[in-house]
Short mmCIF file of C-alpha atoms in Angstrom, two decimals:
data_model
loop_
_atom_site.label_atom_id
_atom_site.label_comp_id
_atom_site.label_asym_id
_atom_site.label_seq_id
_atom_site.Cartn_x
_atom_site.Cartn_y
_atom_site.Cartn_z
CA MET E 60 145.78 86.04 82.19
CA ALA E 61 147.85 87.06 85.19
CA MET E 62 146.28 87.80 88.57
CA SER E 63 147.20 90.98 90.37
CA PHE E 64 149.29 90.67 93.53
CA SER E 65 146.42 91.68 95.84
CA LEU E 66 144.08 89.11 94.30
CA LYS E 67 146.73 86.40 94.73
CA ALA E 68 147.17 87.41 98.37
CA LEU E 69 143.41 87.30 98.93
CA VAL E 70 143.08 83.86 97.33
CA THR E 71 146.05 82.55 99.35
CA ALA E 72 144.66 83.93 102.61
CA SER E 73 141.24 82.41 101.86
CA MET E 74 142.75 79.00 101.11
CA LEU E 75 144.79 79.05 104.33
CA GLY E 76 141.70 80.02 106.30
CA LEU E 77 139.69 77.15 104.82
CA ALA E 78 142.53 74.72 105.50
CA GLY E 79 142.54 75.85 109.13
CA LEU E 80 138.83 75.09 109.41
CA VAL E 81 139.29 71.64 107.93
CA PHE E 82 142.11 70.76 110.32
CA ALA E 83 140.16 72.15 113.30
CA HIS E 84 137.14 69.92 112.61
CA GLY E 85 136.84 66.87 114.84
CA ASN E 86 139.80 67.68 117.06
CA VAL E 87 138.02 67.67 120.43
CA THR E 88 139.47 66.61 123.78
CA PRO E 89 136.57 64.85 125.55
CA GLN E 90 135.31 66.63 128.66
CA GLU E 91 133.83 64.72 131.58
CA VAL E 92 130.10 65.31 132.09
CA ASP E 93 128.54 65.48 135.54
CA THR E 94 124.99 64.21 134.97
CA GLY E 95 123.89 65.28 138.45
CA ASN E 96 120.71 63.66 139.70
CA LEU E 97 119.56 62.30 136.36
CA PRO E 98 118.47 58.67 136.71
CA THR E 99 120.98 56.10 135.49
CA LEU E 100 119.72 54.81 132.16
CA GLY E 101 121.74 51.60 132.16
CA ASP E 102 123.66 49.85 129.40
CA GLU E 103 120.82 49.03 127.00
CA VAL E 104 120.81 51.76 124.38
CA ARG E 105 117.55 53.68 124.26
CA MET E 106 116.25 54.78 120.89
CA GLU E 107 114.15 57.68 122.20
CA ASN E 108 115.09 60.63 124.40
CA PRO E 109 113.83 59.68 127.89
CA PHE E 110 114.20 63.28 129.11
CA ARG E 111 111.86 64.80 126.51
CA GLU E 112 108.68 66.18 128.06
CA GLY E 113 106.01 63.48 127.97
CA ASN E 114 108.55 60.63 128.00
CA GLU E 115 109.67 58.38 130.87
CA PHE E 116 111.81 61.00 132.65
CA GLY E 117 110.24 64.08 131.04
CA GLU E 118 109.84 65.75 134.43
CA MET E 119 113.65 66.03 134.46
CA ASN E 120 113.80 67.86 131.12
CA ASN E 121 114.92 71.19 132.60
CA GLN E 122 117.75 69.54 134.52
CA ALA E 123 118.75 67.53 131.43
CA VAL E 124 118.81 70.73 129.34
CA GLU E 125 121.08 72.42 131.90
CA ILE E 126 123.47 69.45 132.01
CA GLY E 127 123.30 69.11 128.24
CA GLU E 128 124.25 72.75 127.70
CA SER E 129 127.47 72.29 129.63
CA ALA E 130 128.19 68.90 128.03
CA TYR E 131 127.55 70.31 124.54
CA ALA E 132 129.86 73.28 125.15
CA GLY E 133 132.69 71.00 126.28
CA ASN E 134 132.31 68.22 123.73
CA CYS E 135 130.30 69.28 120.69
CA ALA E 136 130.53 73.03 120.11
CA GLY E 137 134.04 72.83 118.66
CA CYS E 138 132.62 71.11 115.57
CA HIS E 139 128.87 71.73 115.63
CA GLY E 140 129.03 75.41 116.64
CA ILE E 141 128.08 77.54 119.64
CA ARG E 142 124.43 76.91 120.56
CA ALA E 143 124.39 74.26 117.79
CA MET E 144 124.60 76.88 115.03
CA SER E 145 126.65 74.95 112.52
CA GLY E 146 129.04 76.86 110.32
CA GLY E 147 128.31 74.52 107.45
CA LEU E 148 131.03 71.89 107.91
CA THR E 149 128.87 69.71 110.14
CA PRO E 150 125.13 68.97 110.35
CA ASP E 151 122.97 71.57 112.06
CA LEU E 152 121.73 69.57 115.03
CA ARG E 153 118.81 71.96 115.56
CA GLU E 154 117.24 70.56 112.39
CA LEU E 155 116.81 67.08 113.89
CA THR E 156 113.27 66.13 114.87
CA GLU E 157 112.11 63.78 117.61
CA TRP E 158 111.88 61.11 114.89
CA ASP E 159 115.66 61.39 114.54
CA ASP E 160 116.44 60.11 118.07
CA GLU E 161 117.71 56.76 116.81
CA TYR E 162 119.88 58.51 114.21
CA PHE E 163 121.26 60.86 116.89
CA ILE E 164 122.15 58.20 119.46
CA ASN E 165 123.74 55.92 116.86
CA ARG E 166 125.85 58.75 115.41
CA VAL E 167 127.01 59.94 118.82
CA ARG E 168 127.79 56.43 120.06
CA ASN E 169 129.47 55.14 116.92
CA GLY E 170 130.81 58.24 115.18
CA THR E 171 131.15 58.43 111.41
CA ASP E 172 133.81 57.70 108.85
CA ARG E 173 133.79 61.41 107.96
CA GLY E 174 135.45 62.74 111.10
CA MET E 175 133.02 62.48 113.99
CA PRO E 176 134.55 60.37 116.76
CA SER E 177 132.71 57.65 118.64
CA TRP E 178 131.65 58.86 122.09
CA LYS E 179 130.40 55.54 123.53
CA ASN E 180 133.55 55.07 125.62
CA THR E 181 133.55 58.69 126.78
CA LEU E 182 129.94 59.72 127.42
CA ASP E 183 127.20 57.65 129.00
CA GLN E 184 123.61 57.66 127.74
CA ASN E 185 122.61 60.20 130.35
CA ALA E 186 125.08 62.70 128.95
CA MET E 187 124.15 61.93 125.33
CA TRP E 188 120.42 62.34 125.94
CA ALA E 189 121.05 65.47 128.04
CA ILE E 190 122.91 66.94 125.04
CA ARG E 191 119.97 66.00 122.83
CA SER E 192 117.59 67.68 125.30
CA TYR E 193 119.69 70.84 125.23
CA VAL E 194 119.77 70.95 121.42
CA GLU E 195 115.98 70.42 121.34
CA SER E 196 115.54 73.42 123.66
CA LEU E 197 117.22 75.76 121.17
CA PRO E 198 115.26 77.73 118.58
CA LYS E 199 115.09 76.10 115.17
CA PRO E 200 117.12 77.73 112.36
CA GLU E 201 115.25 80.21 110.19
#
């Protein structure tokens, strides 16, 4: 059965659009993050967000969220979406819970074999946990 010309054009345009999304994924130029007055967390990798309210540096949560918003926009939004609203190609970071801190820090530091780069040579822990604090401040998906 032959397709009409307009249906072929629509299918072709859709395929090109999807290909563009695939090639755009993971192609991020790292942006430097100014972590302001956040305390230096050191080299030992923490497995829990120190800037979450109730944790070691919880009183700095608002500042961490502010820093994290800028860091997320410059380093994460290209793949994970504006305000962490994933378009479906990457995990929706808003669905992580506080129990997923270890998962988060390991994925950000080490990347994945599915396209996410390792950030351990680009972002320090302060920036990573600030990004996590920002994502936690966003409303959960409905």
